[in-house]
Short mmCIF file of C-alpha atoms in Angstrom, two decimals:
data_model
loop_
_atom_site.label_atom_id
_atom_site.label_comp_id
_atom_site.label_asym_id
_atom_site.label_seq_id
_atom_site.Cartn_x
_atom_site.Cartn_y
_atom_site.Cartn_z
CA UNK B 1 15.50 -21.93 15.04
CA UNK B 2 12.35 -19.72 14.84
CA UNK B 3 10.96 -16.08 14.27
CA UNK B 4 8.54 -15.05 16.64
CA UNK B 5 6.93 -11.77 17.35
CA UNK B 6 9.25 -10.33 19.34
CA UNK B 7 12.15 -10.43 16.62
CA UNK B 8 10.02 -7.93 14.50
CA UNK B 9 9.56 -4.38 14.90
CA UNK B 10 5.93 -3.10 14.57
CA UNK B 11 5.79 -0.02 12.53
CA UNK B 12 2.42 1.40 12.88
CA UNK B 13 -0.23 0.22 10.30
CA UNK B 14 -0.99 2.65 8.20
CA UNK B 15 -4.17 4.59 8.01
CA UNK B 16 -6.93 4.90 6.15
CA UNK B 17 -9.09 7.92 7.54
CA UNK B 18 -12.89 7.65 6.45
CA UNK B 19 -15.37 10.65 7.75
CA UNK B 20 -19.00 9.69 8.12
CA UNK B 21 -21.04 12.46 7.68
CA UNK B 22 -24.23 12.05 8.19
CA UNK B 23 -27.35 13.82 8.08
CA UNK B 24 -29.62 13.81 11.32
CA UNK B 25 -32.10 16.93 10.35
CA UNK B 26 -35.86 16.21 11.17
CA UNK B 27 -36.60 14.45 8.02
CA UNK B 28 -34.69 11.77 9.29
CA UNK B 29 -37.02 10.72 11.67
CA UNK B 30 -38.60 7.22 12.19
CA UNK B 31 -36.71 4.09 10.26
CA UNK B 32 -34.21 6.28 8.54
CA UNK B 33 -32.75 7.13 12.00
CA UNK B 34 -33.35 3.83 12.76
CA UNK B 35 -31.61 2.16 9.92
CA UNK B 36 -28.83 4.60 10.02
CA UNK B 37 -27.65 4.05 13.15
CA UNK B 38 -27.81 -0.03 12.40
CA UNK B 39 -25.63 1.02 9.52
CA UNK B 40 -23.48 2.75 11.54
CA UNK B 41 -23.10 -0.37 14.20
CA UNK B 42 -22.73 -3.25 11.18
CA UNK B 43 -19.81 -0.47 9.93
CA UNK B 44 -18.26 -0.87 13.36
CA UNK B 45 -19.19 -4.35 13.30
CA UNK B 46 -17.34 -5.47 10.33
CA UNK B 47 -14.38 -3.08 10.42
CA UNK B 48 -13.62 -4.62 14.12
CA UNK B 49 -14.23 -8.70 12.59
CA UNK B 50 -11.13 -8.01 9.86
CA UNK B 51 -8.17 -8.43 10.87
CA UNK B 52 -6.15 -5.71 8.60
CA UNK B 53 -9.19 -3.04 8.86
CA UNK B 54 -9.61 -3.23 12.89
CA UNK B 55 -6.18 -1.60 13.06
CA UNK B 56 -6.26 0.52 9.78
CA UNK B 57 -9.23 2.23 9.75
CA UNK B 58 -9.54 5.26 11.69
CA UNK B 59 -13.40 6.66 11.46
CA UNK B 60 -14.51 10.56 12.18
CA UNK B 61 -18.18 10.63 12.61
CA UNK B 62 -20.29 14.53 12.00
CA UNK B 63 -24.07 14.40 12.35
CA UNK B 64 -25.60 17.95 10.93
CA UNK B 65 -29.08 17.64 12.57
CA UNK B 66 -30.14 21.51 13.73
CA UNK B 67 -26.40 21.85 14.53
CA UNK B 68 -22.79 20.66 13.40
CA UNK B 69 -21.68 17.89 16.04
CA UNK B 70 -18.68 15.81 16.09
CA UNK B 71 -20.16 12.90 17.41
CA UNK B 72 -16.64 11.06 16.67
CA UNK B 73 -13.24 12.65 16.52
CA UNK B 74 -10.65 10.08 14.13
CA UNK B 75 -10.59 6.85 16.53
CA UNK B 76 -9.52 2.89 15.54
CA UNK B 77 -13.27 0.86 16.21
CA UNK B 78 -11.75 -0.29 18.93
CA UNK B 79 -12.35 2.94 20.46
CA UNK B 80 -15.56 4.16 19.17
CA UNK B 81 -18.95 3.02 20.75
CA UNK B 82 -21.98 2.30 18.72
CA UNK B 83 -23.47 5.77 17.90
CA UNK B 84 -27.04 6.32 19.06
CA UNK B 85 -28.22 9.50 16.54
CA UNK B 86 -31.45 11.12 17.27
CA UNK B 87 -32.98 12.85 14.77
CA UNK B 88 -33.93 16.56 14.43
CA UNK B 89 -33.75 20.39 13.43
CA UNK B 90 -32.60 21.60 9.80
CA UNK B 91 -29.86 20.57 7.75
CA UNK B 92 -26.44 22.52 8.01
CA UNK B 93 -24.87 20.57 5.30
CA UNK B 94 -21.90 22.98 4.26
CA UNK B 95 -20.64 23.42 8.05
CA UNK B 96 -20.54 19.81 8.33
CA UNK B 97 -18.50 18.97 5.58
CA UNK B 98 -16.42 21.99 7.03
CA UNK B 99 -16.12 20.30 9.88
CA UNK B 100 -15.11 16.75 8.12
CA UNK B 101 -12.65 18.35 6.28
CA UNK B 102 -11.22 19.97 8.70
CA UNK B 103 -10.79 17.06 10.76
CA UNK B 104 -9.34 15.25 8.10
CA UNK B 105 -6.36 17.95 7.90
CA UNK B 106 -5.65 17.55 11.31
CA UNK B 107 -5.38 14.27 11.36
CA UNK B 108 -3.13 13.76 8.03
CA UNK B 109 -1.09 16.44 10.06
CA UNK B 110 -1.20 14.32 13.29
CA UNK B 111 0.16 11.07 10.74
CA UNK B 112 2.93 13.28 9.38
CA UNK B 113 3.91 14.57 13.30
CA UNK B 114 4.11 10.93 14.23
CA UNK B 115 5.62 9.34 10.53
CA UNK B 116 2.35 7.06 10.67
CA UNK B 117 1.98 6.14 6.72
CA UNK B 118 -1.38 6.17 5.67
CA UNK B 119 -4.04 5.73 2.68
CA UNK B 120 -6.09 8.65 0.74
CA UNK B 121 -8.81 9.50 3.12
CA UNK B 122 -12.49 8.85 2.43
CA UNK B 123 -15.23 11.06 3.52
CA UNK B 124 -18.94 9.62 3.02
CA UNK B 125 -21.93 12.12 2.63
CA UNK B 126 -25.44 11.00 3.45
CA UNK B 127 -28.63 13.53 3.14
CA UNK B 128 -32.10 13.09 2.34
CA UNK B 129 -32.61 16.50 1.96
CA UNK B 130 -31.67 19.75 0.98
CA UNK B 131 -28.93 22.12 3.07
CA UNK B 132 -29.83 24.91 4.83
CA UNK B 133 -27.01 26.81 5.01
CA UNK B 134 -24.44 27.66 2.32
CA UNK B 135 -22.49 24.88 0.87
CA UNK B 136 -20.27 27.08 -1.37
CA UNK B 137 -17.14 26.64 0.72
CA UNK B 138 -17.48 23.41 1.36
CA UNK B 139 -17.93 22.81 -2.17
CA UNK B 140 -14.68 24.33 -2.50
CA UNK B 141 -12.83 22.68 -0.80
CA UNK B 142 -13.78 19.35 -1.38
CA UNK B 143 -13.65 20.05 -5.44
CA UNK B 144 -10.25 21.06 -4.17
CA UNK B 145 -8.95 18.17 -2.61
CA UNK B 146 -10.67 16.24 -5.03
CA UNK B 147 -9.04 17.53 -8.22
CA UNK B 148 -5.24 16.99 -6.27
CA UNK B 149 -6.31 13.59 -5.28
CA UNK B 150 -6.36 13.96 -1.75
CA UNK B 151 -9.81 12.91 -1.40
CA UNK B 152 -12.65 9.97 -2.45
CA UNK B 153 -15.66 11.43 -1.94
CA UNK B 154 -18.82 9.13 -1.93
CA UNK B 155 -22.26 11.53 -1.84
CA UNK B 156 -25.46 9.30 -0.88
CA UNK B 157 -28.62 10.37 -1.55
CA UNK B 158 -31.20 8.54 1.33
CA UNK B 159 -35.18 8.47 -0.37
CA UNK B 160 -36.62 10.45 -2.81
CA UNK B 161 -36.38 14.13 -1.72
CA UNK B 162 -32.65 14.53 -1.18
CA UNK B 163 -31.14 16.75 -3.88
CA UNK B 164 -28.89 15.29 -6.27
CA UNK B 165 -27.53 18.60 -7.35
CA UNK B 166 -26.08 19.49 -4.22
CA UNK B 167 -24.52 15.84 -4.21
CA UNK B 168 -23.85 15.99 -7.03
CA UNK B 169 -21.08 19.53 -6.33
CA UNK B 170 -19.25 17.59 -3.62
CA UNK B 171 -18.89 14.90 -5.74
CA UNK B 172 -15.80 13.47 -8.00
CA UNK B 173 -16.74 14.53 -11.64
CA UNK B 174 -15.86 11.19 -12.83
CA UNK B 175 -17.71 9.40 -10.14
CA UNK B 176 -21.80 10.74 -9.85
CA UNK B 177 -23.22 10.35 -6.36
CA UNK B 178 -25.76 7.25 -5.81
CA UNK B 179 -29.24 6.45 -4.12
CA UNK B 180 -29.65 4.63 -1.43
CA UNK B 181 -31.97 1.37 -2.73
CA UNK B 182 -34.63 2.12 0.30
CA UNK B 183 -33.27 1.64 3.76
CA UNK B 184 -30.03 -0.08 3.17
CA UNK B 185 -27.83 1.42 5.67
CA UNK B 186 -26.73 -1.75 6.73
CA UNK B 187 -25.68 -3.40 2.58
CA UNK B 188 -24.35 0.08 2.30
CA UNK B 189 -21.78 -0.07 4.98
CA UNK B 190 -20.86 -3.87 5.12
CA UNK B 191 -20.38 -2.85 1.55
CA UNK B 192 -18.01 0.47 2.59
CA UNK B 193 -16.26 -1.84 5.35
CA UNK B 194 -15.01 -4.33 3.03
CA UNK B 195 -14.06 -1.58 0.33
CA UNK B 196 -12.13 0.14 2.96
CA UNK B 197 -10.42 -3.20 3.86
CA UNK B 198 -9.36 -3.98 0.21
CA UNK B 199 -7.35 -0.90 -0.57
CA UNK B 200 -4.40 -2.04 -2.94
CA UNK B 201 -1.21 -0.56 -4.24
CA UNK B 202 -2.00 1.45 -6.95
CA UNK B 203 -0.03 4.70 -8.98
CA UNK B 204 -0.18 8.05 -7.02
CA UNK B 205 -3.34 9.68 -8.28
CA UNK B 206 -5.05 6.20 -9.56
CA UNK B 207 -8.96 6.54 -8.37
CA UNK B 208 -9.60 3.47 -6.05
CA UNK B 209 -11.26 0.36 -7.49
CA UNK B 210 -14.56 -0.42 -6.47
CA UNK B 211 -16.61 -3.93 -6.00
CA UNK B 212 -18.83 -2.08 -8.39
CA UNK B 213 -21.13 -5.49 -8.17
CA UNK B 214 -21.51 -4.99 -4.68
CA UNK B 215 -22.53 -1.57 -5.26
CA UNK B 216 -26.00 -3.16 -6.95
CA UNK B 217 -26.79 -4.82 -3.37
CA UNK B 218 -27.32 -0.87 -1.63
CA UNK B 219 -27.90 1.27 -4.23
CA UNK B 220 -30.19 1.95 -7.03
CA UNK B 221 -27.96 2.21 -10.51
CA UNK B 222 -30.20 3.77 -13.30
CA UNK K 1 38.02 -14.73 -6.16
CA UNK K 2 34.76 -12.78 -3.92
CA UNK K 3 31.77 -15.38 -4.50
CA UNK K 4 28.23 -14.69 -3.34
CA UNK K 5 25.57 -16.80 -1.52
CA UNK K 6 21.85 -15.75 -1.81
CA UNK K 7 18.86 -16.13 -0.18
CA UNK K 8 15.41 -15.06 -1.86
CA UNK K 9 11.63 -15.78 0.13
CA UNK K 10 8.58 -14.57 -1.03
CA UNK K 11 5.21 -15.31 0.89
CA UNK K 12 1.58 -14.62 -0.09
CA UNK K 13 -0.30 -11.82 1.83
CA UNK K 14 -3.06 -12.42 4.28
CA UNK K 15 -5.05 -10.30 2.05
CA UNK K 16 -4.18 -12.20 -1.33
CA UNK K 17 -4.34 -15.85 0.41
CA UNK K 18 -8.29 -14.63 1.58
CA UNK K 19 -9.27 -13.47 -1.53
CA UNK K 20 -7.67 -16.21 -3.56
CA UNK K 21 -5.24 -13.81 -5.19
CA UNK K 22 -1.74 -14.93 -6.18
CA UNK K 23 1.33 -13.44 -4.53
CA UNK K 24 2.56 -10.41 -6.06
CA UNK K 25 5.63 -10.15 -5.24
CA UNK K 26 8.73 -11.64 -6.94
CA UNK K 27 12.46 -11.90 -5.91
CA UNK K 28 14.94 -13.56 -7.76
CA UNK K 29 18.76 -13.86 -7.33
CA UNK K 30 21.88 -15.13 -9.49
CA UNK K 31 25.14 -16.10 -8.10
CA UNK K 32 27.31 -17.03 -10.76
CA UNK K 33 31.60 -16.91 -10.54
CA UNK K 34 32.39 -12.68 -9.80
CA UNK K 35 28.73 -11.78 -11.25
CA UNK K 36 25.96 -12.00 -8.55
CA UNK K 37 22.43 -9.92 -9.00
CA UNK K 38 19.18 -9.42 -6.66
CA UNK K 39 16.11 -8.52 -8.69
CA UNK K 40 12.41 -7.79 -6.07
CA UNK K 41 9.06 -6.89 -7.77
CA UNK K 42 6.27 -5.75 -5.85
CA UNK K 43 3.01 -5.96 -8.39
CA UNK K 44 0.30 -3.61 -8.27
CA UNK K 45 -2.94 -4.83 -6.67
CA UNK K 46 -4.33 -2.60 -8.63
CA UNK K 47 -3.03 -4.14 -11.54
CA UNK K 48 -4.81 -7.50 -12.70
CA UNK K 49 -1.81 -9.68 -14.09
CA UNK K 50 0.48 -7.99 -11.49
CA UNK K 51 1.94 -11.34 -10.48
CA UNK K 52 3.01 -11.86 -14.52
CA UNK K 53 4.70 -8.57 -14.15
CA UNK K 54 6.62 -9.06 -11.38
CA UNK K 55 8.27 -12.33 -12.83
CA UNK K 56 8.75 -10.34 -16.14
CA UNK K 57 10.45 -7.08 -14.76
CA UNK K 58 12.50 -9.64 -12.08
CA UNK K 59 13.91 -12.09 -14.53
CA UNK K 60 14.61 -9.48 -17.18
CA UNK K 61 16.68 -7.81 -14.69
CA UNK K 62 18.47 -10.71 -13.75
CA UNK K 63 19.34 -11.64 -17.55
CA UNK K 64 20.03 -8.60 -19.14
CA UNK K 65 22.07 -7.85 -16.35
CA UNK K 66 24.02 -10.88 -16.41
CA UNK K 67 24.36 -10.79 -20.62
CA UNK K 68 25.19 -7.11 -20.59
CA UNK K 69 26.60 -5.82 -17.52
CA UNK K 70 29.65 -3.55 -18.37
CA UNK K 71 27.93 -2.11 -20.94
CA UNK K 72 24.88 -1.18 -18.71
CA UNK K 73 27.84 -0.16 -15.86
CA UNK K 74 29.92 2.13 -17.95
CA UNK K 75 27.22 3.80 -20.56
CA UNK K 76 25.35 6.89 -19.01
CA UNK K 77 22.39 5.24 -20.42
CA UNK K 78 23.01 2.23 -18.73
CA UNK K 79 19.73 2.60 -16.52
CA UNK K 80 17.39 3.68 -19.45
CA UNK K 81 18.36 0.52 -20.99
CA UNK K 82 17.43 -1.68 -18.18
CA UNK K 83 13.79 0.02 -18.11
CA UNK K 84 13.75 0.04 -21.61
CA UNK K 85 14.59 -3.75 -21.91
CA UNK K 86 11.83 -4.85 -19.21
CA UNK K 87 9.15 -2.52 -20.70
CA UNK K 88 10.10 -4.05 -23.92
CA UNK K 89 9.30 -7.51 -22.26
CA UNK K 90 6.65 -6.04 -20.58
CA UNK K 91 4.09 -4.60 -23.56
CA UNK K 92 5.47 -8.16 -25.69
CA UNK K 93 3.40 -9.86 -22.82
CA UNK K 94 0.22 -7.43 -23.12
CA UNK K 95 0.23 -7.88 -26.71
CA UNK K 96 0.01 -11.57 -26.23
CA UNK K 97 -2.82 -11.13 -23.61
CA UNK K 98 -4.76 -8.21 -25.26
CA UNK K 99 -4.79 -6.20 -22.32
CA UNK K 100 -3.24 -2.75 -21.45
CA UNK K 101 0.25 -2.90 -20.05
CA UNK K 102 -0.82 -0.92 -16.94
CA UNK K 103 -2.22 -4.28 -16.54
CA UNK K 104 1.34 -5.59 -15.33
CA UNK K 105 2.71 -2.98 -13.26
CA UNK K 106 5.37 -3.66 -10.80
CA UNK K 107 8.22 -1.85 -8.99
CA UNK K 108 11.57 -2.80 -9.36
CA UNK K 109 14.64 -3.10 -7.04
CA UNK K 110 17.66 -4.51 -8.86
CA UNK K 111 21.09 -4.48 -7.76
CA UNK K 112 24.15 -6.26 -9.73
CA UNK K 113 27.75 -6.98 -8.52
CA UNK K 114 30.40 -7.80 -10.66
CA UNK K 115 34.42 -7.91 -9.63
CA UNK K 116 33.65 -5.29 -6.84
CA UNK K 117 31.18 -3.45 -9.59
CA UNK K 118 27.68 -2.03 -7.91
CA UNK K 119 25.16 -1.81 -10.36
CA UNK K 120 21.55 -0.49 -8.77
CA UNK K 121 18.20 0.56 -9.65
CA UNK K 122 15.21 1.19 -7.41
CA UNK K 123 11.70 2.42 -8.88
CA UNK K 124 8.79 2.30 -6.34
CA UNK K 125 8.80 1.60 -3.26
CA UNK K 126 10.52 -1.22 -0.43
CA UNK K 127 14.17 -0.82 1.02
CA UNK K 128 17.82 -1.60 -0.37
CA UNK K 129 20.71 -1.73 1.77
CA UNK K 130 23.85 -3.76 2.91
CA UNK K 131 25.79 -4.84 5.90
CA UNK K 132 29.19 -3.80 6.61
CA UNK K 133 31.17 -3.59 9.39
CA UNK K 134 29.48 -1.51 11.47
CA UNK K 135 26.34 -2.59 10.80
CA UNK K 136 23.37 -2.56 7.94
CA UNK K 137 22.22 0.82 6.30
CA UNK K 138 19.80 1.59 4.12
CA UNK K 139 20.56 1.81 0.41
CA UNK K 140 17.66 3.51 -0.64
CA UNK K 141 14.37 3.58 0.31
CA UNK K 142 12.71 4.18 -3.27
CA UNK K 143 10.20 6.50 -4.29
CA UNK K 144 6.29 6.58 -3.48
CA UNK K 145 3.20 9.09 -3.46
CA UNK K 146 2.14 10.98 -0.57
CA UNK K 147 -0.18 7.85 0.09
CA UNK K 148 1.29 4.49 1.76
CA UNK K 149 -0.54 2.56 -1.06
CA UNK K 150 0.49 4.51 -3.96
CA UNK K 151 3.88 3.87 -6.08
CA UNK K 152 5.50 3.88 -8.89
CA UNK K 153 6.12 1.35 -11.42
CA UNK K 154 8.60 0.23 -14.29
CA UNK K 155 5.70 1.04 -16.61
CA UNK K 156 5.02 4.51 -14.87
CA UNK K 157 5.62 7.44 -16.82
CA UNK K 158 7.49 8.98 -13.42
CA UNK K 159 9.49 5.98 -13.48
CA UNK K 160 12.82 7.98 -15.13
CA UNK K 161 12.23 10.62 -13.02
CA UNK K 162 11.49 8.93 -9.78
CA UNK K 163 13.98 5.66 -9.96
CA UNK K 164 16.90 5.70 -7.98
CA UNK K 165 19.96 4.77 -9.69
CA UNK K 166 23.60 4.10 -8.85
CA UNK K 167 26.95 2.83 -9.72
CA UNK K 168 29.68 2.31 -7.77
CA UNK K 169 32.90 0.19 -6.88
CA UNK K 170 31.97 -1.98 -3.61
CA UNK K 171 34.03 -2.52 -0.89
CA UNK K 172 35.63 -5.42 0.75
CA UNK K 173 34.08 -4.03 4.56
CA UNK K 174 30.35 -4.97 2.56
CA UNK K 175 29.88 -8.57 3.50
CA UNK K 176 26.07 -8.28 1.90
CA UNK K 177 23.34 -6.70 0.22
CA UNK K 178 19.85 -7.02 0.69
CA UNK K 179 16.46 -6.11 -0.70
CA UNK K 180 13.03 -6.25 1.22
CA UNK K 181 9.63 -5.44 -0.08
CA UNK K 182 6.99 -2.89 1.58
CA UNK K 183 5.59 -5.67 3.34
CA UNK K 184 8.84 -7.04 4.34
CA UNK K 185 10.25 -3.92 5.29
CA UNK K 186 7.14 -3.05 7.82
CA UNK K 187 8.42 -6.15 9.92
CA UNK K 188 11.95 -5.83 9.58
CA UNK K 189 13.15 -2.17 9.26
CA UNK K 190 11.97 -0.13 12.12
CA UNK K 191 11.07 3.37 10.55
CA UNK K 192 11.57 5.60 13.77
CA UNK K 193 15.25 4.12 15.19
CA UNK K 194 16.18 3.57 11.34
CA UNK K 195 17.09 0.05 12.42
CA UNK K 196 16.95 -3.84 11.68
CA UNK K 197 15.03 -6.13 13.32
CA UNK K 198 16.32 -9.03 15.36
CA UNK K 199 14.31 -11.81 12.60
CA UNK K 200 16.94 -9.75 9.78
CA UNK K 201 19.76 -10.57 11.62
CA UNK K 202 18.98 -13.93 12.61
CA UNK K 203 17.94 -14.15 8.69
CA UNK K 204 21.54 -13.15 8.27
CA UNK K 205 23.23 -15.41 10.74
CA UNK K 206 21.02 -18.48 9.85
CA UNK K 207 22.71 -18.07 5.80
CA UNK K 208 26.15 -19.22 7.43
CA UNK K 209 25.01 -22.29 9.21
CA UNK K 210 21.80 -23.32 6.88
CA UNK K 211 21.35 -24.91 3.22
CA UNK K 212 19.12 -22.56 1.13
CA UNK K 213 16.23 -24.82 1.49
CA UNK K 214 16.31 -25.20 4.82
CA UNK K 215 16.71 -21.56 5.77
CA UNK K 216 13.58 -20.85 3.08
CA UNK K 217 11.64 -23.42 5.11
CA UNK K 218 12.27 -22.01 8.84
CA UNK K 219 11.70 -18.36 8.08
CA UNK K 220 8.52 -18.89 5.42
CA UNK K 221 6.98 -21.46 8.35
CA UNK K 222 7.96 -18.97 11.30
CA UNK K 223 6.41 -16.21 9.39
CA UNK K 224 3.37 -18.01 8.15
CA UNK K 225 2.72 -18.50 11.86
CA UNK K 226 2.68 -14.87 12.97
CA UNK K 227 -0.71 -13.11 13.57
CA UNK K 228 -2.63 -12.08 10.24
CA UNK K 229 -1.63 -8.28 10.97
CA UNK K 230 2.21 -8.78 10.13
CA UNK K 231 2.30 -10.32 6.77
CA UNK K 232 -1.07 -8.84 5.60
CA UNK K 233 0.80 -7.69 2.18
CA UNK K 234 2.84 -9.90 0.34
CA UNK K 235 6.37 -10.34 2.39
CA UNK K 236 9.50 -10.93 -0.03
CA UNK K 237 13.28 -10.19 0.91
CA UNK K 238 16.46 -11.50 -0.91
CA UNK K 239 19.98 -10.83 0.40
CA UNK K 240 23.38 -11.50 -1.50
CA UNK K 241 26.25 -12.36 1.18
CA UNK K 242 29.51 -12.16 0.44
CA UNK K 243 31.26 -15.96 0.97
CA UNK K 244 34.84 -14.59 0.98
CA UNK K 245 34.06 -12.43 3.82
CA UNK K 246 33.01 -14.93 5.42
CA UNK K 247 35.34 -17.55 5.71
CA UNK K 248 38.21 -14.23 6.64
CA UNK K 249 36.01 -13.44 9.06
CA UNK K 250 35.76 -16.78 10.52
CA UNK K 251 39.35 -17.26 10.88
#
């Protein structure tokens, strides 16, 4: 008398959608680039080592560097190879987030199509600089999704010249955006890997708990 | 004289046993002469003394049910009372811990039989249902946000308008009920065919031929076994089976 695998059905695990979108204008030249893209790859890394995460997370990746690019359409890591971001150009900001958000409706859509369940997506926003093109749409329409809860928004400012204003529009009101503590790329997103991987049952509309002491390990808390 | 046989298992979660969090679920059952009741709690993870909560909302059920159950059946009321009663026991609890009762929040699927008499109440989220002669079907499937992770709770205020209730005579044709958790349910109930597993029927067939222990033992060990992907959340189920049925059906 046993059960084995093959007396269970396997619904599909459900989601979590998290859009990376990440700044690759000029400025970022040198380490940052550097560091980011080891961020990127310990991200990868650590999402692929847990064995919940590997199959929940589903990552969208949008570098604005001169242009928009969707370097990653919504994938499981087991599908996504180690981005290799080179670093140049101005900073279209408010067409990336576009972009992000756009992709992020598609894909809830592409859940609903296929009655995959999934979590409240995520959509991280790393600049060290200022955009160069408008951001008022995109600030609506993250404000938007925000305020119905459809959303966690996590605005990262990378070294000192990034503007925390502009971050600080795309962020939730009740949550400001943070500094990166130098060139943690890498505590940053070991640290957004295992958030992503603790996501517990909560009331519709609850803002997601964070390991607010891991936060002190990447960023730099006034 | 219908009599009823029960099975309850609740396992910890991947997640919970890595972390060193306590299982969060909680399913009780009561089979006692005509009166029989099934009580499953899924605690909030959000929710830091979820696991109290759980026990709380599950044995209130189970008790008030059993002390007051034609009164709860025939009063329009009958389900405000029940949430009442546990949310009662509930804030008692957070006064004696200082903390908030958010702190304890937990769903709640409760179902009580007595003479033929279906008394049920769903708020949140896993799967109800029963087996009759033509096969199992889902009683209800709850209530939950637009988000897998996001429910509702005893303690919600979208609990009265959310909960699924009902009353009902049973019928002779239902040889049991049963109750599964989200994590459960994601194993066992196969969302696209609207279908049952293999592991619930053999769960099913097993009651028949296996003492309670026994049958607790083989599925928690088989289950414990499986890759960490399938009983990542907390994994409870509890069925009622109708003995009576049985033994006609065996004949």
């Amino acid at each position: 008398m046993n059960i084995d695998i093959s007396d269970l059905v396997e619904n599909p695990t459900p989601r979590t959608p998290i859009a990376l979108v990440l700044d690759t204008s000029g400025s970022m030249e040198g380490e940052p680039i550097k560091e980011l893209n080891e961020g990127v790859k310990v991200f990868i890394d650590e999402i692929r080592n847990d064995e919940y995460a590997r199959y929940s997370a589903e990552i969208c990746i949008v570098t604005f560097g001169k242009v928009v690019t969707l370097v990653q359409d919504f994938a499981t890591v087991d599908r996504i190879p180690y981005p290799s971001f080179k670093a140049g150009g101005s900073t279209p900001m408010g067409a990336a987030v576009l972009e992000a958000t756009n992709r992020l409706e598609n894909r809830k859509s592409y859940y609903k199509e296929f009655g995959i369940d999934y979590h409240r997506p995520w959509m991280v926003l790393m600049t060290d600089g200022k955009p160069t093109d408008s951001i008022d749409e995109a600030v609506r329409r993250t404000q938007e999704m925000i305020l119905n809860k459809k959303l966690e928004v996590f605005p990262i400012a990378v070294g000192s010249e990034a503007d925390m204003n502009t971050l600080e529009k795309f962020a939730n009101p009740k949550r400001r955006p943070l500094k990166l503590k130098g060139l943690c790329f890498k505590e940053f997103f070991a640290w957004l890997s295992k958030s992503v991987a603790q996501i517990s049952k909560s009331s519709p509309g609850d803002r997601i708990k964070l390991d607010l002491e891991g936060i002190k390990g990447w960023a730099e808390l006034e | 004289m219908t009599s009823w046989k029960k099975f309850t298992l609740s396992i910890r979660g991947r997640l919970h046993e890595k972390e060193g969090v306590p299982c969060q679920d909680r399913v009780v059952g009561m089979s006692y002469g005509s009166f029989a009741a099934l009580a499953l709690s899924d605690g909030a993870g959000s929710a830091s003394l979820s696991h109290i909560g759980s026990k709380i909302v599950t044995n209130t059920f189970l008790h008030f049910l059993k002390a007051n159950f034609s009164e709860v059946y025939e009063k329009d009321s009958g389900y405000l009372q029940v949430i009442e009663r546990i949310r009662y026991n509930l804030e008692r609890q957070a006064k004696k811990f200082n903390v908030p009762v958010k702190e304890f929040s937990s769903t709640l699927i409760g179902l009580a039989l007595n003479n033929e008499k279906l008394f049920f109440i769903h708020v949140g989220d896993g799967i109800a249902g029963f087996v009759d002669t033509s096969g199992a079907k889902v009683l209800s499937k709850g209530a939950k946000g637009e988000f897998d992770n996001e429910t509702y709770f005893v303690t919600s205020e979208e609990a009265e308008n959310t909960m699924v209730c009902l009353k009902d005579r049973t019928s002779e044709n239902i040889s049991a009920f049963f109750l599964m958790s989200d994590g459960a349910s994601r194993i066992l109930f196969d969302k696209k065919m609207n279908a049952f597993a293999p592991a619930f029927w053999k769960i099913m067939l097993w009651m028949d031929n296996c003492d309670y222990r026994c049958l607790k033992k083989i599925v928690g060990n088989s289950l414990k076994a499986l890759p960490a992907h399938y009983i990542y959340d907390d994994f409870s189920i509890g069925v009622l089976k109708r003995v009576k049925y049985e033994s006609v059906a065996r004949t």
